[in-house]
Coordinates of C-alpha atoms in Angstrom, one line a residue:
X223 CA -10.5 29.2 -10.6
X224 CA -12.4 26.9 -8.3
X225 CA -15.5 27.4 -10.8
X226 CA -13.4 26.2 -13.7
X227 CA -12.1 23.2 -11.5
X228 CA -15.7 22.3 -10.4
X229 CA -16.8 22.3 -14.3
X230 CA -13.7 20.6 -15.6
X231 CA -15.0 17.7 -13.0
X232 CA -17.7 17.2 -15.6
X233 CA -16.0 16.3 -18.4
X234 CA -14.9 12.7 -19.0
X235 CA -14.8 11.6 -22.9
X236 CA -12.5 9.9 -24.5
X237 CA -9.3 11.8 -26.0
X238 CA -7.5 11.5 -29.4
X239 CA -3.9 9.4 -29.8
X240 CA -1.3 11.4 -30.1
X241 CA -0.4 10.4 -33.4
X242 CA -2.1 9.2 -36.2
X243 CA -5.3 6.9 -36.1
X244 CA -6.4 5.2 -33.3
X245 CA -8.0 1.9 -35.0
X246 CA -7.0 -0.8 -38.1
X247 CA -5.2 -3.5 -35.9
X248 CA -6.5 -3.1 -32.4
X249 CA -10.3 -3.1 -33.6
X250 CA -10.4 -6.1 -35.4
X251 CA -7.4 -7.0 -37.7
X252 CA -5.1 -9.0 -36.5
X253 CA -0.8 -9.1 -36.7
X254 CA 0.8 -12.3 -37.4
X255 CA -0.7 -15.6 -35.9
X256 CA -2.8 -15.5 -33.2
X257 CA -1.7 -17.0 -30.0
X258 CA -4.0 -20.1 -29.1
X259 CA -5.1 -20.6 -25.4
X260 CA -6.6 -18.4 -22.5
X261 CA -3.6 -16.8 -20.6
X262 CA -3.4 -19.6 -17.5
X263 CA -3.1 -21.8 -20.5
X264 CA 0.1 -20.1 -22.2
X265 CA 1.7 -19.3 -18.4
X266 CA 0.7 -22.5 -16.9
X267 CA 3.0 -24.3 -19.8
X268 CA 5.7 -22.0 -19.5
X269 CA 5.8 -22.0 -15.7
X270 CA 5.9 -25.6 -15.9
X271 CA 8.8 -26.0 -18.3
X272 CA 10.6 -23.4 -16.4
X273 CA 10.2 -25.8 -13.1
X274 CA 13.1 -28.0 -14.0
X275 CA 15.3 -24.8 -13.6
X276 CA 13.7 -24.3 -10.1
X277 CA 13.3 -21.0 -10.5
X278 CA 13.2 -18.7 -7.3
X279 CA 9.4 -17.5 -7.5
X280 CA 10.4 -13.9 -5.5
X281 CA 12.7 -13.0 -7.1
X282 CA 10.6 -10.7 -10.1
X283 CA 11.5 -10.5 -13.6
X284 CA 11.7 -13.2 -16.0
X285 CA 11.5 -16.6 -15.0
X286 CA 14.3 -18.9 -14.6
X287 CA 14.5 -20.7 -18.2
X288 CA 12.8 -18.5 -20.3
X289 CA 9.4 -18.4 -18.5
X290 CA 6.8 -15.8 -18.4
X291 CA 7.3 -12.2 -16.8
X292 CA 6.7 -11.3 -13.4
X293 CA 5.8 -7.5 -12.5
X294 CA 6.6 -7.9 -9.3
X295 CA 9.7 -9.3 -6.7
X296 CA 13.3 -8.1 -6.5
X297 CA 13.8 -8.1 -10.3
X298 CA 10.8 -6.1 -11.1
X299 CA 11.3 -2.8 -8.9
X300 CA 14.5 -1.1 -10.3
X301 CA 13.3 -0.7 -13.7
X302 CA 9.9 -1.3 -14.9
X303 CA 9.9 0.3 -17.9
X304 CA 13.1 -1.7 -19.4
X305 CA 10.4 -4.7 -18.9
X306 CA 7.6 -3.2 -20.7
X307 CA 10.0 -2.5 -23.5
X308 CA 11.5 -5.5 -23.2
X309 CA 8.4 -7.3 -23.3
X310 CA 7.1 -5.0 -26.1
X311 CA 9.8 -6.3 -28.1
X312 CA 9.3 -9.9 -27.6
X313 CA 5.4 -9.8 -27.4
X314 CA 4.2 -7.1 -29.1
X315 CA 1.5 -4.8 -28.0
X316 CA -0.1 -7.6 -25.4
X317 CA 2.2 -9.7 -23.2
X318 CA 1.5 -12.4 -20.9
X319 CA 2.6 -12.3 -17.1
X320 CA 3.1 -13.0 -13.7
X321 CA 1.1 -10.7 -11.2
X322 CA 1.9 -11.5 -7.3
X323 CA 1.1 -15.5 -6.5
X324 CA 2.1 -16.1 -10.1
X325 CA -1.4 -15.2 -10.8
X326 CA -1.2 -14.7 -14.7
X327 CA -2.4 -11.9 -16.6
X328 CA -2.3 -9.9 -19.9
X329 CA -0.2 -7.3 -20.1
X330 CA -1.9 -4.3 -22.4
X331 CA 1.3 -2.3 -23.6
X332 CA 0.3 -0.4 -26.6
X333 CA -2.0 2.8 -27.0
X334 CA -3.9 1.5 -29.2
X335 CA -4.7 -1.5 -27.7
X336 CA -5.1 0.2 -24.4
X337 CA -7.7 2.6 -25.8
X338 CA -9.7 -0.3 -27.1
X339 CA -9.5 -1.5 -23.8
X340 CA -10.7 1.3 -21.8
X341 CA -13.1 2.1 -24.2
X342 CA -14.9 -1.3 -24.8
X343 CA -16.9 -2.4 -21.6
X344 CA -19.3 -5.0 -23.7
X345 CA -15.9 -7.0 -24.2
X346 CA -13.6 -5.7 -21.6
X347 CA -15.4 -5.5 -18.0
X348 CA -14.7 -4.0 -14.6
X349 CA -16.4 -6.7 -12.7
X350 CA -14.2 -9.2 -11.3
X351 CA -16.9 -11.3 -10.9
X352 CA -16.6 -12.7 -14.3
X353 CA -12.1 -13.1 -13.6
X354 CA -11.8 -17.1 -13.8
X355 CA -8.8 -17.5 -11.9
X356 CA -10.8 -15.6 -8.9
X357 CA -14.1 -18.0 -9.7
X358 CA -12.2 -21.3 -9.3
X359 CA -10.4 -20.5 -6.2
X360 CA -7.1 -20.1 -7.8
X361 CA -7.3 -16.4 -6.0
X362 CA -8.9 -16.4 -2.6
X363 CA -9.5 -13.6 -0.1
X364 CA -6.2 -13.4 1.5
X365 CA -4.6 -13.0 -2.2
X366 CA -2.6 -9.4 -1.9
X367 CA -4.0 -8.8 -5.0
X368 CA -7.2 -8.8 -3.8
X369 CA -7.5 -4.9 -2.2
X370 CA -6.4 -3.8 -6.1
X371 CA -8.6 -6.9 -8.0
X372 CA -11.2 -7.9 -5.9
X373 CA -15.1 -6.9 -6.5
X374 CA -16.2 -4.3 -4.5
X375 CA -19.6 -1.8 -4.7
X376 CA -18.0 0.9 -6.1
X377 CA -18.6 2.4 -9.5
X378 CA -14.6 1.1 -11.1
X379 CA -16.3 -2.3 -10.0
X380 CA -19.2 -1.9 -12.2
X381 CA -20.4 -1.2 -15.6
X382 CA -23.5 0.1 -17.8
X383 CA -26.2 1.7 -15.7
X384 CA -25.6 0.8 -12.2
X385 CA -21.5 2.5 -12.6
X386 CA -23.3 5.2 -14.0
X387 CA -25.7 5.1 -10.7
X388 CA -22.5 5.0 -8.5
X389 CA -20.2 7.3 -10.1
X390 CA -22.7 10.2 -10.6
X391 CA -22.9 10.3 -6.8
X392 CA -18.8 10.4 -6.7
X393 CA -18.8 13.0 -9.7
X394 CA -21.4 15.1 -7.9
X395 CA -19.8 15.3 -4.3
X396 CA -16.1 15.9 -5.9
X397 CA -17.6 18.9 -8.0
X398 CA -18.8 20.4 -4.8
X399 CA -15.8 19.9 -2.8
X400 CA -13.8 21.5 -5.6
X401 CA -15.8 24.6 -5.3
X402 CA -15.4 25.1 -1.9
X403 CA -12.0 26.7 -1.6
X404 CA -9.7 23.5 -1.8
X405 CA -6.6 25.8 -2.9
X406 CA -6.7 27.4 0.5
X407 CA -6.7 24.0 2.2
X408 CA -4.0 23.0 -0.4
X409 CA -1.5 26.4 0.8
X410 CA -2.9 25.8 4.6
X411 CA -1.2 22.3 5.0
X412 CA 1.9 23.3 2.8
X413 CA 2.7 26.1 4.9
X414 CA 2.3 23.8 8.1
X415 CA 4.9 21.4 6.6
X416 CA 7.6 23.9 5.2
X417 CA 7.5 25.6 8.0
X418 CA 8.4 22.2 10.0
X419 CA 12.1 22.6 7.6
X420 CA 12.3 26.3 6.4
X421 CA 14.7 27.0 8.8
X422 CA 17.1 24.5 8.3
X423 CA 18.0 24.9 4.7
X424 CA 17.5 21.6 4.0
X425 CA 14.6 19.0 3.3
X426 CA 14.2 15.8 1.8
X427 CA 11.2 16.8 -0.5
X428 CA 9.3 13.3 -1.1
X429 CA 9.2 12.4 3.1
X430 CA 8.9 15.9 4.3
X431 CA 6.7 17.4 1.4
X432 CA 4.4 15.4 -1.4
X433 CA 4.4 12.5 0.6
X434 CA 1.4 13.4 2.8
X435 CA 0.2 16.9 1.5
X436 CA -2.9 15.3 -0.8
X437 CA -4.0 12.9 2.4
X438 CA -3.7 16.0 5.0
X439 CA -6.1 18.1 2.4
X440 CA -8.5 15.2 1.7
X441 CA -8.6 14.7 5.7
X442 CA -10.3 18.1 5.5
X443 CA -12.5 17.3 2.2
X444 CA -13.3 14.2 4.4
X445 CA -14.6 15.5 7.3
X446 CA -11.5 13.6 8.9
X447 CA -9.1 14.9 11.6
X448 CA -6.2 15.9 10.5
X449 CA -4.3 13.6 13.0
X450 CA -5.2 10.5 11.0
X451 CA -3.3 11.9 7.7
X452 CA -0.3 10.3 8.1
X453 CA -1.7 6.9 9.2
X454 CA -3.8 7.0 6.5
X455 CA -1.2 7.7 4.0
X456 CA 1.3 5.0 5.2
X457 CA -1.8 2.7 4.6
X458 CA -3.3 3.8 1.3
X459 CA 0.7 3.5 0.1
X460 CA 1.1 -0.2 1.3
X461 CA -2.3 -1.4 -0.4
X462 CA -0.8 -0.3 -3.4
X463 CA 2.4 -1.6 -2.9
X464 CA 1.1 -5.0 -2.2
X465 CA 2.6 -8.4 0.1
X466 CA 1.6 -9.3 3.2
X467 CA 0.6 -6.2 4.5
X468 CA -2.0 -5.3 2.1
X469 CA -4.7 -6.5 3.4
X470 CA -4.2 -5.7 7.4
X471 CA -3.8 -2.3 5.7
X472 CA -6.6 -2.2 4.1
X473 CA -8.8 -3.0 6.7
X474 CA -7.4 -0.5 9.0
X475 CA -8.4 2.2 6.6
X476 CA -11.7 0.5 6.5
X477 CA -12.5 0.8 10.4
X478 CA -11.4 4.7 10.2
X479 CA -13.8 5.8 7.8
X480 CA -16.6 3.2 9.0
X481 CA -15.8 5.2 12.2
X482 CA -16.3 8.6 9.8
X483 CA -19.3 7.3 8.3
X484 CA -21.4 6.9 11.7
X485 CA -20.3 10.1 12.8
X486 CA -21.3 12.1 9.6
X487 CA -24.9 10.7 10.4
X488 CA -25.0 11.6 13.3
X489 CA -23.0 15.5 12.5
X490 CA -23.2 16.4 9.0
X491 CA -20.7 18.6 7.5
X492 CA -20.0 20.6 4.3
X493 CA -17.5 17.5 3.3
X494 CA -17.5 15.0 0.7
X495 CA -18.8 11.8 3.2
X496 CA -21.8 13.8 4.1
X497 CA -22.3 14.7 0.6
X498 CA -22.0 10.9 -0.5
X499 CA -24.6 9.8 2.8
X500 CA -26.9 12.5 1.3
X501 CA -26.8 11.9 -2.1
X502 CA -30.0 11.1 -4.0
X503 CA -29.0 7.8 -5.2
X504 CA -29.4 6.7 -2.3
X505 CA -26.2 4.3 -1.6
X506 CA -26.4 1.9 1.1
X507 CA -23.6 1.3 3.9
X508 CA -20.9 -1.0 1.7
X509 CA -21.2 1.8 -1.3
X510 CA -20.8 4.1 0.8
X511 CA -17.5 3.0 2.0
X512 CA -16.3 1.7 -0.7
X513 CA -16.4 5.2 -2.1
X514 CA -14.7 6.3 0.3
X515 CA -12.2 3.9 0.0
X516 CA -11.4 4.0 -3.2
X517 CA -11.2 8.2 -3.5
X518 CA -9.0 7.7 -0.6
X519 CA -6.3 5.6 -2.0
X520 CA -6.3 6.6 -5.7
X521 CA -6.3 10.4 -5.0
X522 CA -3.7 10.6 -2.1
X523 CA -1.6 7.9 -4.0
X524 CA -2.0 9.3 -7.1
X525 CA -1.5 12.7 -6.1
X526 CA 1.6 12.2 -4.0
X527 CA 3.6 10.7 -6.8
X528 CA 2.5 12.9 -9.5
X529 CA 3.8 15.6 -6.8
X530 CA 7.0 14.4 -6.3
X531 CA 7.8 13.7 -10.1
X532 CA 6.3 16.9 -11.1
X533 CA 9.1 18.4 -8.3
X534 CA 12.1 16.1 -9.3
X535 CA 10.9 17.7 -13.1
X536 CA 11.8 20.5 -11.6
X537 CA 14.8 20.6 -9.8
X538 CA 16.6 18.4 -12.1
X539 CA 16.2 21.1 -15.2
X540 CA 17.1 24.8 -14.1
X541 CA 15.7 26.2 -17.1
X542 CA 12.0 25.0 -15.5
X543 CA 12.5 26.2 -12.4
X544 CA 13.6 29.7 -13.4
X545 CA 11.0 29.5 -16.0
X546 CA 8.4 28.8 -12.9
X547 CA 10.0 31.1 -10.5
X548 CA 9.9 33.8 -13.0
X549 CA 6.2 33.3 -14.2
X550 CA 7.1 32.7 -17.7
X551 CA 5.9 29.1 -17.4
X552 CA 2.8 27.1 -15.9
X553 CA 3.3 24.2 -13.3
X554 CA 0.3 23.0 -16.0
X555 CA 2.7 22.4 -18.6
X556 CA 5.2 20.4 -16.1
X557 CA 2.5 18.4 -15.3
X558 CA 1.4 17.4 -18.6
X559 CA 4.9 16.5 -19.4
X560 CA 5.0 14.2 -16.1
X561 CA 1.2 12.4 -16.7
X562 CA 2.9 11.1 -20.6
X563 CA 6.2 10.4 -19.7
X564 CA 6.1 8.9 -15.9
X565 CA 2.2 8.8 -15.1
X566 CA 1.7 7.9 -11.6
X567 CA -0.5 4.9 -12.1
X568 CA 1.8 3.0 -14.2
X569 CA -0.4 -0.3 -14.8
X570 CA -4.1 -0.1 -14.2
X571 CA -6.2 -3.0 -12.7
X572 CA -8.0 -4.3 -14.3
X573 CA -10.4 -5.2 -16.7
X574 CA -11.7 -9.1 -17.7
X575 CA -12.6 -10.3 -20.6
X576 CA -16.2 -10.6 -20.7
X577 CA -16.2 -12.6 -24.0
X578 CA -13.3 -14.9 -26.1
X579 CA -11.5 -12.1 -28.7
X580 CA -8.0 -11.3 -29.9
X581 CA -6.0 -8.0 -29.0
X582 CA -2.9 -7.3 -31.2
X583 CA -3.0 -11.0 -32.3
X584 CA -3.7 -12.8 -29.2
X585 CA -6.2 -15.0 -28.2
X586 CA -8.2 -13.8 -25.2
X587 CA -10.1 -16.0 -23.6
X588 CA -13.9 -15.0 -21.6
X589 CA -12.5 -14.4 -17.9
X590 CA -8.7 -13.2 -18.6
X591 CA -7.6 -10.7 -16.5
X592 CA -6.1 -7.8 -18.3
X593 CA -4.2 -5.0 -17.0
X594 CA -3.3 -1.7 -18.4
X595 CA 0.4 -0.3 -18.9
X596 CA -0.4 2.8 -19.2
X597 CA 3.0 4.4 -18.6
X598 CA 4.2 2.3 -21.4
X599 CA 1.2 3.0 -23.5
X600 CA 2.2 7.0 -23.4
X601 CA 5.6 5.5 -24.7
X602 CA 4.4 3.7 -27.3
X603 CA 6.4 4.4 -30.9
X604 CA 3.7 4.1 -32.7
X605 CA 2.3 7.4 -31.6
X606 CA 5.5 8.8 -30.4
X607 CA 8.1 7.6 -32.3
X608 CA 10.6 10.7 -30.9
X609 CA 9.9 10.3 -27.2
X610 CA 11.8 13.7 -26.6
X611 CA 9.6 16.2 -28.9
X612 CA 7.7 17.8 -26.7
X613 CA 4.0 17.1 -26.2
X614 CA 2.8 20.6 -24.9
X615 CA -0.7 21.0 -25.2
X616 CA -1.5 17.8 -25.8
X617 CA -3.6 15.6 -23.1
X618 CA -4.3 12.7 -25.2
X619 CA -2.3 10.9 -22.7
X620 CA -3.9 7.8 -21.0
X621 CA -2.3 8.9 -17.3
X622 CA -6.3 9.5 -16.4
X623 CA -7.5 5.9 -17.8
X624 CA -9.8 6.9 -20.1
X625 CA -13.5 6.3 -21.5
X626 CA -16.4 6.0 -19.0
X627 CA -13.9 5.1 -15.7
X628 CA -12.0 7.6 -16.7
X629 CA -10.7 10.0 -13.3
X630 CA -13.4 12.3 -12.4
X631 CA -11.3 14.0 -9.7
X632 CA -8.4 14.1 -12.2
X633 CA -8.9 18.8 -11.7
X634 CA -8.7 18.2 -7.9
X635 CA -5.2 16.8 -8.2
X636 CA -4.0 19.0 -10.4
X637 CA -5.1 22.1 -8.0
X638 CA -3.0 20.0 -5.3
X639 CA 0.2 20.1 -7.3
X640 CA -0.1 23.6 -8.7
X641 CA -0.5 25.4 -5.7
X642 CA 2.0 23.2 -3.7
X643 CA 4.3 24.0 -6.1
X644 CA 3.9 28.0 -6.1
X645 CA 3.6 27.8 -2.6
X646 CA 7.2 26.0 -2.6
X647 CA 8.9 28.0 -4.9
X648 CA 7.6 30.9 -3.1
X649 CA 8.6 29.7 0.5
X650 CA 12.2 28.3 -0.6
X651 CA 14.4 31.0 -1.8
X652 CA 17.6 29.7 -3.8
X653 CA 15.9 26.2 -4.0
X654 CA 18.3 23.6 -5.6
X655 CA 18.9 19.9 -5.9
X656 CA 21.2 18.6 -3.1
X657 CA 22.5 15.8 -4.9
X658 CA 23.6 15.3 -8.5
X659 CA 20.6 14.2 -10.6
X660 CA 21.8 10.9 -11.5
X661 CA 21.7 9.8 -7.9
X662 CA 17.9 10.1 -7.4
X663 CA 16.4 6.8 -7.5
X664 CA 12.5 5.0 -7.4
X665 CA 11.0 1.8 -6.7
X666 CA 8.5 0.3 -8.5
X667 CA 5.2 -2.2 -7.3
X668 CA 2.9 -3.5 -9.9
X669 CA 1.2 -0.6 -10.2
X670 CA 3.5 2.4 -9.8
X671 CA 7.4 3.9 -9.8
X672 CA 7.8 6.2 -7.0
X673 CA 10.6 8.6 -6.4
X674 CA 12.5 7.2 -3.4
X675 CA 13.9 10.6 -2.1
X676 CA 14.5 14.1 -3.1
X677 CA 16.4 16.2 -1.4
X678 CA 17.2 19.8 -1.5
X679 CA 19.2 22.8 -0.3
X680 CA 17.9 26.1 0.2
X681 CA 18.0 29.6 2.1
X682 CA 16.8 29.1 5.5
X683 CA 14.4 30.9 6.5
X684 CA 11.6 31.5 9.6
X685 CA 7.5 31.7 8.8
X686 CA 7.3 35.2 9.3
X687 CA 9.8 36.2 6.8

C-alpha cells in the first residue's frame, strides 16, 4: 500500500469534467456582453453608490443597497454555498466580490471556467507580484489576506521553470515520506486520542478526533515533537480563517519550524525537513521555510476537514456506516463523494491575471485577482445537472486544484482519513450520532466550511479490550 501511495504522489495531470466538454465558452467565446472595466473598477462604483445606504462593512454578504458580495463577515459564514448560487444566478459563471478589507476580486464559479483557470498559467499566474491592488499599496503587509495572497518562495507562488524547480523538491520528499510507513503513524496517534474518550461512551468527534490527528502525524513526518501539535493546529486553522490574528499566527508557526530547520542541520533525520535541506535543488533558507509552511497549513487544514466531513458522511447515513463496518464498502468511495460535494478547500487563492481577457463574458483586466470556488465549481449544473446521482468512480472533481499546482500530497491525506476511519470504526463499537442530523452545524471563512461539532455515542470501552 505505501508503494502505491508513494507512486500515486507522481501523478498530477489534469482530469476530465464530469459531463460533457470542457471548452466552447470558457476558451474564447463569449456569453452575452462583456462587462467593461478591471474588477476595482466595477466594485469601486458599486461600493460607492452603496455608501449613501452606509452600509455596515462587517457584516458579510451583500452590501447594503445592492452592492457587490462579500465572502467574508457575519453574513457570509452560515451559508456559503447559498452565495455562490446566488451569485451564480445573478452573475453567471464569474462574479465580482468583496474579499476581507473590501479588497475586490473575481469570483470563478463555474467548472469550466475554473479549469481554464487552473490550467492556463500564460494568462492566469500564481505570482502575486503582478496583483495591482497589492502593487499600489491598496493591500499592505498587515492585510489579513496577506498569509493566504501574499508572494512567498514557494512553488504555489511561482510558475514555468522555477515552480517546477520548487515543487519537484516538495514532490520528491512527500514521495519518500509516504513510503516510510505513514499508516502506522496514522493508527499510532488515533489510538492515543480514542483512548483519551473510549471509556466514556461519548466524544465530540471534530475537537476530540480529526481536529488534530493530521498535525500530530505530520509532527512526526516533520521531525517535530509531538508536543507542538496542537499549537500548531490552532495556528495553521486561524491563518486560514483570517482577521486580526492571522498574521501573529502566522509568524508563530514561522519561528517553530525556523527553530526545526537549524536543528535538522545540525541532526538530520529520516523526515521530510531533512529531506527538503538535502535536496539537490539546492533551496536556500526562505524556500526552505516556506515549504514548510505551506505543507504545514494546507495538509493539516485540509486534512482535518476532509476528516470530519468524511465522518459526519458517515454517521448521518446508517446504510454507510454498516456498509463500512461490514467491509462491503471503501472509506475511498466516502471520500470521493465528500472531495465533489463539500471539498475542504472551498475557494482557492489565487491566481492574477497576467494579461487583459474575458472569462464567461467578463472583462478581466492585467493584475485582477481571481479566486477559485471550487466547491461550487463541483456543483456546477452544467456538468452535474442532478446533484444527487452519484459520482462513484469519478475524480474529475476539482477538490485537488488542478493542472501543474495541482496537490501533490493529495495520497498522503487520503491514507490519513482511511485508516483513521477503520481504526474508529474498529475502536467504537455501536458508534452513532448523538444528536439528530439536522442539528449539526459549520462555519464558513473565505476559504472553507468546517463542521462545527460532531458528537457521538458509543459502547464504552478500555484500550486493552
Amino acid at each position: 500500500m505505501n508503494d502505491r501511495l508513494a507512486h500515486d504522489l507522481a501523478a498530477t495531470g489534469g482530469c476530465p469534467v464530469a459531463h460533457g466538454e470542457a471548452h466552447g465558452e470558457a476558451h474564447g467565446e463569449v456569453r452575452g456582453e462583456a462587462i467593461n472595466g478591471a474588477i476595482g473598477d466595477v466594485i469601486g462604483g458599486a461600493l460607492d453608490r452603496a455608501e449613501e445606504g452606509a452600509p455596515d462593512r462587517a457584516g458579510g454578504g451583500a452590501v447594503d443597497g445592492g452592492g457587490p458580495t462579500r465572502l467574508y463577515g457575519l453574513g457570509s459564514v452560515i451559508d456559503p454555498y447559498g452565495i455562490y448560487a446566488r451569485l451564480r444566478e445573478e452573475y453567471g459563471a464569474v462574479a465580482p466580490v468583496l474579499l476581507e478589507g473590501d479588497v475586490p476580486a473575481w469570483l470563478v464559479l463555474g467548472y469550466r471556467e475554473n479549469r481554464r483557470v487552473l490550467d492556463n498559467a500564460h494568462q492566469f499566474s500564481r505570482d502575486a507580484r503582478v496583483w495591482r491592488d497589492r502593487k499600489e499599496g491598496r493591500v499592505d503587509d498587515t492585510s489579513p489576506l496577506i498569509p493566504m495572497l501574499g508572494w512567498r518562495p514557494d512553488c504555489v507562488s511561482q510558475d514555468g521553470a522555477p515552480h517546477r524547480r520548487l515543487r519537484g523538491a516538495v514532490t520528491d520528499n512527500l514521495r519518500t515520506v509516504a513510503g516510510r510507513g505513514i499508516r502506522r503513524h496514522v493508527a499510532h496517534f488515533a489510538h492515543r486520542q480514542i483512548d483519551a474518550f473510549a471509556g466514556t461512551g461519548s466524544a465530540d468527534l471534530v475537537s476530540e478526533f480529526a481536529e488534530y490527528l493530521p498535525m500530530l502525524v505530520l509532527t512526526r513526518l516533520f521531525g517535530l515533537p509531538a508536543a507542538e501539535g496542537r499549537n500548531l493546529a490552532v495556528s495553521c486553522a486561524q491563518v486560514i480563517k483570517g482577521g486580526e490574528d492571522a498574521l501573529a499566527h502566522n509568524d508563530l508557526i514561522m519561528r517553530i519550524l525556523a527553530d526545526l530547520a537549524e536543528r535538522k542541520r545540525a541532526e538530520p533525520g529520516a523526515d521530510f525537513t531533512t529531506g527538503l535541506i538535502a535536496h539537490e535543488a539546492g533551496l536556500d533558507e526562505d524556500e526552505i521555510l516556506s515549504h514548510l509552511r505551506l505543507v504545514l497549513i494546507t495538509a493539516h487544514t485540509t486534512t482535518s476537514n476532509l476528516l470530519a466531513r468524511v465522518l459526519q458522511l458517515v454517521l448521518t447515513d446508517t446504510s454507510r456506516l454498516a456498509g463500512l463496518v461490514g467491509g462491503e464498502l471503501d472509506v475511498s468511495a466516502v471520500v470521493e463523494e465528500v472531495l465533489w460535494n463539500t471539498p475542504p478547500l472551498a475557494v482557492l487563492p489565487g491566481r492574477f491575471a497576467a494579461v487583459d481577457l474575458e472569462l464567461a463574458g467578463h472583462r478581466i483586466k492585467e493584475g485582477d485577482l481571481l479566486v477559485l470556488a471550487l466547491g461550487a465549481a463541483n456543483l456546477d449544473p452544467e456538468i452535474r445537472p442532478d446533484a444527487g446521482v452519484s459520482v462513484r468512480g469519478n475524480q474529475s472533481h476539482l477538490a485537488f486544484s488542478g493542472g501543474a499546482h495541482e496537490c501533490p500530497g493529495q495520497s498522503i491525506g487520503q491514507a490519513i482519513i482511511g485508516t483513521a476511519v477503520d481504526v474508529l470504526l474498529h475502536r467504537l463499537p455501536g458508534l452513532r450520532l448523538a444528536v439528530p442530523a439536522g442539528e449539526l452545524t459549520s462555519t464558513a471563512s473565505t476559504w472553507e466550511a468546517r463542521l462545527d461539532r460532531l458528537p457521538v455515542e458509543f459502547a464504552a470501552r478500555t484500550g486493552e479490550e
